[in-house]
Backbone as ProteinMPNN parsed JSONL, in Angstrom:
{"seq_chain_A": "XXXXXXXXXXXXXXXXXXXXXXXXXXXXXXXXXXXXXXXXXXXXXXXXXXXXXXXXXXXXXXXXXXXXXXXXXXXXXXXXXXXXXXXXXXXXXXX", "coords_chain_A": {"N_chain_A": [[9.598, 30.369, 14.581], [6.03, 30.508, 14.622], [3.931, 28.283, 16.577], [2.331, 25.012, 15.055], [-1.443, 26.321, 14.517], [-3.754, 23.595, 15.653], [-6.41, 22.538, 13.839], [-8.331, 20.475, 13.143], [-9.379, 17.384, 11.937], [-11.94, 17.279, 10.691], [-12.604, 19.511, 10.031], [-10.496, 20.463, 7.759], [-11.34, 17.678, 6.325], [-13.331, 19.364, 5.409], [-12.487, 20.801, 3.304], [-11.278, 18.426, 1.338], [-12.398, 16.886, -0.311], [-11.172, 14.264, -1.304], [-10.06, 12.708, 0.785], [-10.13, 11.483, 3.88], [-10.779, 10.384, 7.525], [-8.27, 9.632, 9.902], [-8.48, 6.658, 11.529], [-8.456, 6.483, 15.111], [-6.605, 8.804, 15.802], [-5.91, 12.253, 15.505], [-5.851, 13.176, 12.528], [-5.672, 12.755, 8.427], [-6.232, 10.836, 5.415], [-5.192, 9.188, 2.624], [-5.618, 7.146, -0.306], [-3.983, 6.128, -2.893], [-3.97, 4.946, -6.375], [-1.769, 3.882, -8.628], [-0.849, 3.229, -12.415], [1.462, 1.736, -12.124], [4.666, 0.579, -10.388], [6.621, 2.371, -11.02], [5.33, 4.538, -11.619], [3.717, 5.161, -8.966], [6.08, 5.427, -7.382], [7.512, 7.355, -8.517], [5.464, 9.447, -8.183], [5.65, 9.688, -5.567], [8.136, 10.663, -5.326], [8.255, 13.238, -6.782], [6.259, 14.467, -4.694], [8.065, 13.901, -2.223], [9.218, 15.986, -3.054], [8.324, 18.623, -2.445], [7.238, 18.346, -0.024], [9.598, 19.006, 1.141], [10.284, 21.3, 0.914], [8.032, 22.986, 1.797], [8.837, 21.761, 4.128], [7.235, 19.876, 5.909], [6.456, 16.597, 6.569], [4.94, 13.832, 5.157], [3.423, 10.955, 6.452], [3.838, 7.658, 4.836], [3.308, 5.179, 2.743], [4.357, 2.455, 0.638], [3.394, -0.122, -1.439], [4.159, -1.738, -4.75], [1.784, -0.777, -6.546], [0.693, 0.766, -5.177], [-0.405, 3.683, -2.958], [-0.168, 4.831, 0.284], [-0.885, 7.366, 2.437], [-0.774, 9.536, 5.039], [-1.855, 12.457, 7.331], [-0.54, 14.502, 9.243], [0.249, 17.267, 12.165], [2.055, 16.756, 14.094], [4.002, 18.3, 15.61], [1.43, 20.175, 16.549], [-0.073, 18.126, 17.885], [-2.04, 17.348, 16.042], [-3.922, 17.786, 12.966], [-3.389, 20.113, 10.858], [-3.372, 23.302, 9.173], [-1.238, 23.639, 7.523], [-1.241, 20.444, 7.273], [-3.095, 20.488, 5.181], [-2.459, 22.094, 3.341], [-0.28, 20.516, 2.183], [-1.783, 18.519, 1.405], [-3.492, 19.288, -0.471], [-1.844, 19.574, -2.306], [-1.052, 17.325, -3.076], [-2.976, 16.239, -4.227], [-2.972, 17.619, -6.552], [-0.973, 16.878, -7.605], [-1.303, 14.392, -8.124], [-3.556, 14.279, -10.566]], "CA_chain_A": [[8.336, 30.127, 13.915], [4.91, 29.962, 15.986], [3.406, 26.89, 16.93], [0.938, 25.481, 14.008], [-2.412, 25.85, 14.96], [-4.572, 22.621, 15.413], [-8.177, 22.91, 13.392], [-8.815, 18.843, 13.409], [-9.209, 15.808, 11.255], [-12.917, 17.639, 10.542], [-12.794, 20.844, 9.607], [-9.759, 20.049, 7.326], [-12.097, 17.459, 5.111], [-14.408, 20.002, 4.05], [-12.106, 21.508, 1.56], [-10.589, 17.635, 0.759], [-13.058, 15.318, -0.692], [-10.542, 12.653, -1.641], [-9.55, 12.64, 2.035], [-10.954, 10.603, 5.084], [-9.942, 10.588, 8.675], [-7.829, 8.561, 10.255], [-9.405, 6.118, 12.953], [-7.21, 6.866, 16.278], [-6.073, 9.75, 16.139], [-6.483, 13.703, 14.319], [-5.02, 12.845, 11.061], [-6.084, 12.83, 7.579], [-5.657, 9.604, 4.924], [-5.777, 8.861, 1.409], [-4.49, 5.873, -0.8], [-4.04, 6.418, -4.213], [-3.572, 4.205, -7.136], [-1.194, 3.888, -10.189], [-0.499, 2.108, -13.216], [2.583, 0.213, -11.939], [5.761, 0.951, -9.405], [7.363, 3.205, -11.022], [4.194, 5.545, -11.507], [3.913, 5.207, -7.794], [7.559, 5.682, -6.467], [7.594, 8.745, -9.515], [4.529, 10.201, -7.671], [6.545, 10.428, -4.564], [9.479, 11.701, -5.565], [7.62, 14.546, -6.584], [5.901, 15.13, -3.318], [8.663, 14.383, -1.383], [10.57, 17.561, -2.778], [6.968, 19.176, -2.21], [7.165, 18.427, 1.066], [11.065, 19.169, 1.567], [10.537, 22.655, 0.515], [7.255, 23.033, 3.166], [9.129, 21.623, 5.764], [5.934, 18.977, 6.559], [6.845, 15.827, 5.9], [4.084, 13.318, 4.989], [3.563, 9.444, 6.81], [3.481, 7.226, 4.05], [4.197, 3.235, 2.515], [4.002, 1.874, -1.037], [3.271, -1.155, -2.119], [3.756, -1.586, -5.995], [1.322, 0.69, -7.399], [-0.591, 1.907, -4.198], [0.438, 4.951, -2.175], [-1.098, 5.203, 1.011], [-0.464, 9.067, 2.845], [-1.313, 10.098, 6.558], [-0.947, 13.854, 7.361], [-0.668, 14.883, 10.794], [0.835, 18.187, 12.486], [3.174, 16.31, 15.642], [3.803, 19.607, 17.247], [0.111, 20.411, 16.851], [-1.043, 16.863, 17.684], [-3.285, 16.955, 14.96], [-4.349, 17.943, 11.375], [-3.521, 22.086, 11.062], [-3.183, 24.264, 7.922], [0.006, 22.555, 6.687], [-1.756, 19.329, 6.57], [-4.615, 20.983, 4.461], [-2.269, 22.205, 2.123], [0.458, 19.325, 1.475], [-2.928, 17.559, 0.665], [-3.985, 19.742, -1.562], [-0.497, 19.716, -3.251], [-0.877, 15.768, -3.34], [-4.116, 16.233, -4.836], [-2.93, 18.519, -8.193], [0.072, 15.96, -8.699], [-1.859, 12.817, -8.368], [-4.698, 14.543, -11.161]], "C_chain_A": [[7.294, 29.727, 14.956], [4.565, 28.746, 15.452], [2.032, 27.088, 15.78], [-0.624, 25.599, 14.659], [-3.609, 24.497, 14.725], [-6.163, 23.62, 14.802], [-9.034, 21.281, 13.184], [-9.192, 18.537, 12.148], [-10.412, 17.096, 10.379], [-13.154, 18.443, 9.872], [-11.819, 20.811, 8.033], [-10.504, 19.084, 5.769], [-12.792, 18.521, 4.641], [-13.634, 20.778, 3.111], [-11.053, 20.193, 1.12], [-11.114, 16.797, 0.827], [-12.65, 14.141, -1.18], [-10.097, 12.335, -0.374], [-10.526, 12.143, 2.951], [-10.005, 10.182, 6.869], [-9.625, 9.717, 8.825], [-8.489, 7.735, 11.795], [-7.979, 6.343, 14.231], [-6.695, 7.815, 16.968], [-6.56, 11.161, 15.069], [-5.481, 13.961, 13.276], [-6.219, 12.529, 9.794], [-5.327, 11.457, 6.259], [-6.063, 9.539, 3.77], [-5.02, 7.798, 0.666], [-4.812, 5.98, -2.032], [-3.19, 5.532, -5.23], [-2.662, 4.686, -8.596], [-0.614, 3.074, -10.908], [0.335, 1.001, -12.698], [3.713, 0.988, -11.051], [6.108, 2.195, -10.149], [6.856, 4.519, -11.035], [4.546, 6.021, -10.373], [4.847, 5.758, -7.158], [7.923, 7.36, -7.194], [6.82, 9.959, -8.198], [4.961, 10.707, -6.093], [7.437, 10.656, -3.952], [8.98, 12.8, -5.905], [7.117, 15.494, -5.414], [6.501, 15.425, -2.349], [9.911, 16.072, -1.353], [9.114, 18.683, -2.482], [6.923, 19.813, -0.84], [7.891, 19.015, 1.887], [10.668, 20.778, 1.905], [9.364, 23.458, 1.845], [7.44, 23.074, 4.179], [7.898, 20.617, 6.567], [6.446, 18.077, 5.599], [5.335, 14.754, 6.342], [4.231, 11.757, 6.007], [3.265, 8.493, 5.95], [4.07, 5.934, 3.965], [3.502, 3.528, 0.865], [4.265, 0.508, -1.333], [3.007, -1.079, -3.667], [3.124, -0.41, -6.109], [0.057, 1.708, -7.008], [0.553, 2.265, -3.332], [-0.119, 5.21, -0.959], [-0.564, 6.608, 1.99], [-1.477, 8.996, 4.257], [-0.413, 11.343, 6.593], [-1.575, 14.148, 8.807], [0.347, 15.864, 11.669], [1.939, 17.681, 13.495], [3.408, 17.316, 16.296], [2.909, 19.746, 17.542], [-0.343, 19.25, 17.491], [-1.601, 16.65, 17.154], [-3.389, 17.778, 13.653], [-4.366, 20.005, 11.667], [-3.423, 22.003, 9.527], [-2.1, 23.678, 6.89], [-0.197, 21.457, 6.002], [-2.756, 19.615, 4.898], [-3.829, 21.36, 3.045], [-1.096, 21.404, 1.437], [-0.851, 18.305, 0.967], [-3.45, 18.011, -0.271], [-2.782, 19.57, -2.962], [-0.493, 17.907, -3.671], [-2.069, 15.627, -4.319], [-3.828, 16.433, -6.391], [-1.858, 17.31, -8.329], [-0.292, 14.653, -9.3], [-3.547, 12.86, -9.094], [-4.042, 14.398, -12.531]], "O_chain_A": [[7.464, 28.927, 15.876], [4.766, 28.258, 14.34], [1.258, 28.008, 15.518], [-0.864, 24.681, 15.443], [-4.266, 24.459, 13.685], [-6.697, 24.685, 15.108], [-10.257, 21.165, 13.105], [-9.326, 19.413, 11.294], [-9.897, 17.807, 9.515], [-13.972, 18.26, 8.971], [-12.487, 21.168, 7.062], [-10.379, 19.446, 4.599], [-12.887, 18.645, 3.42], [-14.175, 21.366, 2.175], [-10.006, 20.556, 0.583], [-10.87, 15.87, 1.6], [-13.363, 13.177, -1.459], [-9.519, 11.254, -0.489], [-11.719, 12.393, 2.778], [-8.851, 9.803, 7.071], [-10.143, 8.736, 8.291], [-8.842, 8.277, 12.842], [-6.77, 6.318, 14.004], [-6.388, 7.885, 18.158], [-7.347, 11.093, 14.125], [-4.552, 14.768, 13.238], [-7.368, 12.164, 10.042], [-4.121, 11.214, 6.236], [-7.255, 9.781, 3.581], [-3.855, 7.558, 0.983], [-6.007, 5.927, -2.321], [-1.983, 5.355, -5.068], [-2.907, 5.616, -9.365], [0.104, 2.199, -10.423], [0.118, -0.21, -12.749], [3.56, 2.21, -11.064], [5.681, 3.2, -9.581], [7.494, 5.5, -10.655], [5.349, 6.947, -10.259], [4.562, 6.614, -6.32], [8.44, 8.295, -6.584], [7.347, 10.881, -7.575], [4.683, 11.788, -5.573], [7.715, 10.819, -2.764], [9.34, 13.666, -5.108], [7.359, 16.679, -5.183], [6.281, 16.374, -1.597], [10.658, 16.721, -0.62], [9.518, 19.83, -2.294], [6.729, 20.97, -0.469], [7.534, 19.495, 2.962], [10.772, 21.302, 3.014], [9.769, 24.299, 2.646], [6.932, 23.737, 5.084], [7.752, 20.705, 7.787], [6.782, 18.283, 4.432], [4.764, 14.803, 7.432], [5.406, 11.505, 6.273], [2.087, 8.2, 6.151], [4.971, 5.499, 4.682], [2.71, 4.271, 0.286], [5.418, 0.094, -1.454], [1.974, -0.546, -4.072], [3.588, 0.709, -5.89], [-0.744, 2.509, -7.49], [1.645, 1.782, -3.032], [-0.855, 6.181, -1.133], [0.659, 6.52, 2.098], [-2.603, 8.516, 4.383], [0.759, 11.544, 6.275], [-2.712, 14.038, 9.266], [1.396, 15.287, 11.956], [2.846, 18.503, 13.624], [3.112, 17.394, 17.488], [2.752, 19.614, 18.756], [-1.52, 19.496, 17.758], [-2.123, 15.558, 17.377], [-2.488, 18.616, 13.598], [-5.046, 20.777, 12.344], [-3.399, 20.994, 8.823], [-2.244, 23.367, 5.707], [0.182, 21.173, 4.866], [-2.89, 18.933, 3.882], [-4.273, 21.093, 1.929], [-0.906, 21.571, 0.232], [-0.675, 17.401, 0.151], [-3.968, 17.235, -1.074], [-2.955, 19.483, -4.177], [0.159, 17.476, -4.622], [-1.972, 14.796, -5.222], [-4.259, 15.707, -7.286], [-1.985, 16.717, -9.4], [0.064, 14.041, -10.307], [-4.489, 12.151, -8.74], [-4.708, 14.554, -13.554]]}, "name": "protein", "num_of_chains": 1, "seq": "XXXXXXXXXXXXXXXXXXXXXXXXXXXXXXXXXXXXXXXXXXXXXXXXXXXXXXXXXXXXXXXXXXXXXXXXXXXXXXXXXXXXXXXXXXXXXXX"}
């Protein structure tokens, strides 16, 4: 499989207005709320078979009934096509 191509933190928001860069580095961040734990932990168990199946696995924590998500290419060093669309896929589950 070729190498993903980087397109940066930048280019990446303009088709993900719930999304905001990460300070540091060329990554992408969003933190998303829900009713109560189990919402939360529900919401990604979903993503993580999302992700499984992609092969891009997300950087994430949960506290109770916030989710916070960093997406970032590691071979690329930074935010490619993959990112763009496990975020979009985080987007439709968490609507």
């Amino acid at each position: 499989m070729a190498k993903p191509v980087r397109i940066g933190a930048q280019a990446a928001l303009a088709h993900l207005p719930l999304w905001r860069a990460s300070d540091g580095r060329d990554a992408i961040e969003r933190d998303l709320h829900f009713s109560d734990f189990a919402e939360a932990f529900g919401f990604m168990a979903r993503i993580a078979l999302v992700a499984e199946k992609m092969d891009h696995h997300p950087e994430w924590s949960n506290v109770y009934s916030r989710v916070h998500v960093l997406l970032t290419t590691h071979e690329a060093d930074g935010v490619t096509e993959r990112d763009v669309a496990l975020a979009k896929a985080i987007d439709l589950a968490a609507s």
